[in-house]
């Protein structure tokens, strides 16, 4: 019961004040994928297609299991696609088709 | 990003199991972000070169900009006053492109108050002045503990804040970002802005450390 209550009142992104262990001061240079995702989401925000709050809410809606398994920018990419589909800016069919097209293009040679 | 070809040991337990996703197969998430970008361009919702240009913007925004800004504030009392009164206007005056359109609030460290910046919900950060946040800023321990036990957290950065100094923790939001204005170290009277900027680290502008001593 306590576990269920916690899941409801503490969505996965809401970490402030929770007990946590020692900080690991990790840093890394951004990969091309990470930079592309970051830039894409900035541009989507600029055009009011997916703003920062919508992006975060899209991540939150993935649920704690997916959030735990995906990397930070993988979550951003999935969130952006889901929010755009929800807002009927794209359809999932269009997205699937485009992904197949890109995959074929990238593996052509 | 490394290709997601190695999902776990289970793939190798059955010698007949196909070894999927040979090196070179495009990463699912990379294809996903490309697909979103291309669909947006095809629909005319974003410009063809806009994401590329944004990558250049991201590359150009580094903590050195924040350091130069702080050095100016240390050298020019009028500028410091404007920076504290309206951070967004002052960074634009300083020539920094506030490319994400967020509001910037500048927090002054004083002998009585130590300010610390966090984003407990995610990873909001003053990107126009500091660039992209380090991994630890986005980590669970930092986000959870900054508001619960900031003194203990700061000690892990080697920053001992005396008990008589108040710690104020500022939780960023999507639209409101914070930058810490560190205290100018003693013994730097008459220094040029360029030399002063060398003392200003990214971490000091987040509030997890203080400026370097000369």
Coordinates of C-alpha atoms in Angstrom, one line a residue:
Chain A
X1 CA 0.0 0.0 0.0
X2 CA 2.8 2.4 0.9
X3 CA 4.6 1.6 -2.3
X4 CA 1.4 2.3 -4.3
X5 CA 0.8 5.6 -2.5
X6 CA 4.4 6.6 -3.2
X7 CA 4.0 5.9 -6.9
X8 CA 1.0 8.2 -7.0
X9 CA 2.2 11.1 -4.9
X10 CA 5.8 10.9 -6.2
X11 CA 5.9 10.7 -9.9
X12 CA 9.3 9.5 -11.1
X13 CA 10.8 12.9 -11.8
X14 CA 9.9 14.4 -8.5
X15 CA 13.1 13.7 -6.5
X16 CA 13.5 16.8 -4.3
X17 CA 14.1 15.8 -0.7
X18 CA 14.2 12.1 -1.1
X19 CA 17.0 10.3 0.6
X20 CA 19.8 9.4 -1.8
X21 CA 23.3 8.2 -1.6
X22 CA 26.6 9.9 -2.3
X23 CA 27.0 12.0 -5.3
X24 CA 29.1 10.7 -8.2
X25 CA 30.6 13.8 -9.9
X26 CA 30.5 12.3 -13.4
X27 CA 30.9 14.3 -16.5
X28 CA 31.3 13.4 -20.2
X29 CA 31.5 15.3 -23.5
X30 CA 28.3 15.2 -25.4
X31 CA 28.1 12.6 -28.2
X32 CA 26.8 13.6 -31.6
X33 CA 23.5 11.9 -30.8
X34 CA 23.1 13.8 -27.6
X35 CA 23.8 17.1 -29.2
X36 CA 21.4 16.4 -32.0
X37 CA 18.6 15.6 -29.5
X38 CA 19.3 18.6 -27.4
X39 CA 19.4 20.9 -30.4
X40 CA 16.2 19.3 -31.8
X41 CA 14.3 19.8 -28.6
X42 CA 15.5 23.4 -28.4
X43 CA 14.2 24.1 -31.9
X44 CA 10.9 22.3 -31.1
X45 CA 10.6 24.6 -28.1
X46 CA 11.4 27.7 -30.0
X47 CA 8.5 26.9 -32.5
X48 CA 6.1 26.0 -29.6
X49 CA 5.8 22.4 -31.0
X50 CA 7.1 20.7 -27.8
X51 CA 8.0 23.1 -25.0
X52 CA 10.1 22.2 -22.0
X53 CA 7.2 21.4 -19.7
X54 CA 5.6 19.2 -22.3
X55 CA 8.9 17.4 -22.9
X56 CA 9.4 16.8 -19.2
X57 CA 5.8 15.6 -18.8
X58 CA 6.4 13.3 -21.9
X59 CA 9.4 11.8 -20.1
X60 CA 7.4 11.4 -16.8
X61 CA 4.6 9.6 -18.7
X62 CA 7.1 6.9 -19.8
X63 CA 6.9 5.5 -16.3
X64 CA 9.7 4.6 -13.9
X65 CA 10.7 1.4 -15.7
X66 CA 11.5 3.0 -19.0
X67 CA 12.9 6.1 -17.4
X68 CA 15.3 3.9 -15.5
X69 CA 16.4 2.0 -18.6
X70 CA 16.8 4.8 -21.2
X71 CA 19.5 7.3 -21.1
X72 CA 18.7 11.0 -20.6
X73 CA 18.6 11.9 -24.3
X74 CA 16.9 8.7 -25.4
X75 CA 14.1 9.7 -23.1
X76 CA 14.0 13.1 -24.7
X77 CA 13.8 11.6 -28.2
X78 CA 10.9 9.3 -27.2
X79 CA 9.1 12.0 -25.3
X80 CA 9.3 14.4 -28.3
X81 CA 7.9 11.8 -30.6
X82 CA 5.0 10.9 -28.3
X83 CA 4.1 14.6 -27.6
X84 CA 4.1 15.4 -31.3
X85 CA 1.8 12.4 -31.9
X86 CA -0.5 13.4 -29.0
X87 CA -0.8 16.9 -30.4
X88 CA -1.6 15.4 -33.8
X89 CA 1.3 17.2 -35.4
X90 CA 2.5 13.9 -36.7
X91 CA 1.0 10.4 -36.8
X92 CA 2.6 7.2 -35.6
X93 CA 2.3 5.8 -39.1
X94 CA 4.2 8.8 -40.5
X95 CA 6.9 8.3 -37.9
X96 CA 7.2 4.6 -38.5
X97 CA 7.5 5.1 -42.2
X98 CA 10.1 7.8 -41.8
X99 CA 12.1 5.7 -39.4
X100 CA 12.1 2.8 -41.9
X101 CA 13.1 5.1 -44.7
X102 CA 16.0 6.5 -42.6
X103 CA 17.1 3.0 -41.5
X104 CA 17.2 1.9 -45.2
X105 CA 19.1 5.0 -46.2
X106 CA 21.7 4.5 -43.5
X107 CA 22.3 0.8 -44.3
X108 CA 22.2 1.1 -48.0
X109 CA 25.9 0.9 -48.8
Chain B
X1 CA 26.4 7.0 -28.7
X2 CA 27.5 3.4 -28.8
X3 CA 25.1 1.2 -30.8
X4 CA 22.7 -0.7 -28.7
X5 CA 23.9 -4.1 -29.9
X6 CA 24.6 -5.8 -26.7
X7 CA 21.5 -6.1 -24.6
X8 CA 22.7 -8.7 -22.1
X9 CA 24.3 -12.0 -21.6
X10 CA 21.1 -13.9 -22.4
X11 CA 21.7 -13.5 -26.1
X12 CA 24.7 -15.7 -25.9
X13 CA 23.3 -18.5 -23.8
X14 CA 21.8 -20.2 -26.8
X15 CA 24.5 -20.9 -29.4
X16 CA 21.8 -21.0 -32.1
X17 CA 20.3 -17.7 -31.2
X18 CA 20.9 -15.1 -33.9
X19 CA 23.3 -12.4 -32.9
X20 CA 21.3 -9.5 -33.8
X21 CA 22.1 -6.0 -34.7
X22 CA 25.6 -6.4 -36.1
X23 CA 27.9 -3.4 -35.8
X24 CA 26.6 -0.7 -38.1
X25 CA 22.9 -1.1 -37.6
X26 CA 21.5 2.3 -36.9
X27 CA 20.6 3.0 -33.3
X28 CA 16.9 3.1 -32.7
X29 CA 16.9 6.3 -30.8
X30 CA 19.2 8.1 -33.2
X31 CA 16.9 7.1 -36.1
X32 CA 13.9 8.3 -34.0
X33 CA 15.4 11.8 -33.4
X34 CA 16.4 12.0 -37.1
X35 CA 12.8 11.0 -38.1
X36 CA 11.3 13.7 -35.9
X37 CA 13.6 16.3 -37.3
X38 CA 13.0 15.3 -40.9
X39 CA 9.2 15.2 -40.5
X40 CA 9.2 18.7 -39.0
X41 CA 11.3 20.0 -41.8
X42 CA 9.1 18.3 -44.5
X43 CA 6.0 19.8 -42.9
X44 CA 7.6 23.2 -42.9
X45 CA 7.4 23.5 -39.1
X46 CA 11.1 24.1 -38.7
X47 CA 13.8 25.3 -41.0
X48 CA 16.1 22.8 -42.8
X49 CA 19.3 24.1 -41.2
X50 CA 17.8 25.1 -37.9
X51 CA 18.9 22.1 -35.8
X52 CA 22.4 22.3 -37.3
X53 CA 22.6 26.0 -36.4
X54 CA 21.3 25.2 -32.9
X55 CA 24.2 22.6 -32.4
X56 CA 26.6 25.5 -33.2
X57 CA 24.8 27.7 -30.7
X58 CA 25.1 25.0 -28.1
X59 CA 28.8 24.6 -28.9
X60 CA 29.4 28.3 -28.6
X61 CA 27.8 28.6 -25.1
X62 CA 30.4 27.6 -22.5
X63 CA 31.1 28.4 -18.9
X64 CA 33.7 30.9 -20.0
X65 CA 30.9 33.3 -21.0
X66 CA 29.6 33.1 -17.4
X67 CA 33.1 33.6 -16.1
X68 CA 33.6 36.8 -18.2
X69 CA 30.2 38.0 -17.0
X70 CA 31.1 37.5 -13.4
X71 CA 34.5 39.2 -13.9
X72 CA 32.6 42.2 -15.4
X73 CA 30.3 42.3 -12.4
X74 CA 33.3 42.3 -10.1
X75 CA 34.9 45.1 -12.0
X76 CA 32.0 47.4 -12.7
X77 CA 29.6 48.1 -9.8
X78 CA 27.0 49.6 -12.1
X79 CA 26.9 46.5 -14.2
X80 CA 26.7 44.3 -11.1
X81 CA 23.7 46.3 -9.9
X82 CA 22.0 45.8 -13.3
X83 CA 22.9 42.1 -13.3
X84 CA 21.3 41.6 -9.9
X85 CA 18.3 43.7 -10.8
X86 CA 17.5 42.0 -14.1
X87 CA 19.8 39.1 -15.1
X88 CA 18.2 38.5 -18.5
X89 CA 18.6 42.2 -19.6
X90 CA 22.1 42.4 -18.2
X91 CA 23.4 39.3 -20.1
X92 CA 21.9 40.6 -23.3
X93 CA 23.6 43.9 -22.6
X94 CA 26.8 41.9 -22.1
X95 CA 26.4 40.4 -25.6
X96 CA 25.2 36.9 -24.6
X97 CA 22.5 35.5 -26.8
X98 CA 19.7 34.4 -24.4
X99 CA 18.8 31.7 -27.0
X100 CA 16.4 29.7 -24.9
X101 CA 14.3 32.7 -23.9
X102 CA 14.4 31.8 -20.2
X103 CA 14.4 34.4 -17.4
X104 CA 17.7 34.6 -15.5
X105 CA 18.0 35.5 -11.9
X106 CA 21.4 36.2 -10.5
X107 CA 22.1 35.3 -6.8
X108 CA 24.9 37.1 -5.0
X109 CA 27.1 35.1 -2.6
X110 CA 27.7 37.2 0.5
X111 CA 29.6 36.5 3.8
X112 CA 26.2 35.7 5.3
X113 CA 24.5 33.7 2.5
X114 CA 25.6 30.9 0.3
X115 CA 23.4 30.2 -2.7
X116 CA 23.1 26.9 -4.4
X117 CA 21.2 26.0 -7.6
X118 CA 19.4 22.8 -8.4
X119 CA 16.6 21.5 -10.6
X120 CA 14.8 18.9 -8.5
X121 CA 12.4 18.0 -11.2
X122 CA 14.8 17.6 -14.1
X123 CA 17.8 19.5 -15.4
X124 CA 16.9 23.2 -15.9
X125 CA 20.1 25.2 -16.0
X126 CA 21.2 28.6 -17.1
X127 CA 22.4 27.3 -20.5
X128 CA 23.0 30.7 -22.3
X129 CA 25.6 31.6 -19.6
X130 CA 27.0 28.2 -18.6
X131 CA 26.4 25.9 -21.5
X132 CA 25.0 22.4 -20.9
X133 CA 24.9 21.0 -17.4
X134 CA 27.3 18.3 -16.2
X135 CA 26.0 14.8 -15.6
X136 CA 26.1 15.1 -11.9
X137 CA 23.7 18.1 -12.0
X138 CA 21.1 15.9 -13.6
X139 CA 21.8 12.9 -11.2
X140 CA 19.4 11.6 -8.6
X141 CA 21.6 12.3 -5.6
X142 CA 22.2 15.9 -6.5
X143 CA 18.6 16.7 -7.2
X144 CA 17.2 14.8 -4.2
X145 CA 19.8 16.0 -1.6
X146 CA 20.3 19.6 -2.6
X147 CA 17.1 20.6 -0.9
X148 CA 17.4 18.1 2.0
X149 CA 20.9 18.3 3.1
X150 CA 22.8 21.0 1.2
X151 CA 25.6 21.3 3.7
X152 CA 26.4 17.6 3.5
X153 CA 26.2 17.7 -0.3
X154 CA 28.4 20.8 -0.5
X155 CA 31.0 19.1 1.7
X156 CA 31.2 16.3 -0.9
X157 CA 32.4 19.1 -3.3
X158 CA 35.0 20.1 -0.7
X159 CA 32.9 23.2 0.2
X160 CA 32.6 23.7 3.9
X161 CA 29.9 26.3 4.7
X162 CA 30.2 27.5 8.3
X163 CA 27.1 27.0 10.4
X164 CA 26.6 30.8 10.8
X165 CA 26.3 31.2 7.0
X166 CA 22.8 30.6 5.7
X167 CA 22.4 28.3 2.7
X168 CA 19.7 29.2 0.2
X169 CA 18.8 26.6 -2.3
X170 CA 17.1 27.7 -5.5
X171 CA 15.0 25.2 -7.5
X172 CA 15.0 26.1 -11.2
X173 CA 12.0 25.8 -13.5
X174 CA 11.5 25.5 -17.2
X175 CA 11.2 29.3 -17.5
X176 CA 13.3 30.5 -14.7
X177 CA 17.0 29.8 -14.3
X178 CA 19.6 30.9 -11.7
X179 CA 23.2 31.9 -11.8
X180 CA 25.4 32.3 -8.8
X181 CA 27.6 35.4 -8.6
X182 CA 30.5 34.2 -6.5
X183 CA 32.4 36.5 -4.0
X184 CA 35.4 38.1 -5.5
X185 CA 38.5 36.6 -3.8
X186 CA 40.7 38.9 -1.7
X187 CA 44.0 39.9 -3.1
X188 CA 42.7 40.6 -6.6
X189 CA 42.5 44.4 -6.4
X190 CA 43.5 46.0 -9.7
X191 CA 43.2 42.7 -11.7
X192 CA 42.0 42.8 -15.3
X193 CA 38.7 41.3 -16.2
X194 CA 40.5 38.7 -18.2
X195 CA 42.6 37.6 -15.2
X196 CA 39.6 37.7 -12.9
X197 CA 37.6 35.4 -15.2
X198 CA 40.3 32.7 -14.7
X199 CA 39.2 32.5 -11.1
X200 CA 35.6 31.9 -11.9
X201 CA 34.7 28.2 -12.4
X202 CA 31.5 26.7 -13.6
X203 CA 31.0 25.0 -10.3
X204 CA 31.3 28.4 -8.4
X205 CA 28.5 29.8 -10.6
X206 CA 26.3 26.8 -9.7
X207 CA 27.2 27.4 -6.1
X208 CA 28.8 24.1 -5.3
X209 CA 32.2 25.7 -4.8
X210 CA 33.7 29.2 -4.4
X211 CA 35.8 31.1 -6.8
X212 CA 39.5 30.1 -7.0
X213 CA 41.9 31.9 -4.8
X214 CA 44.6 33.9 -6.6

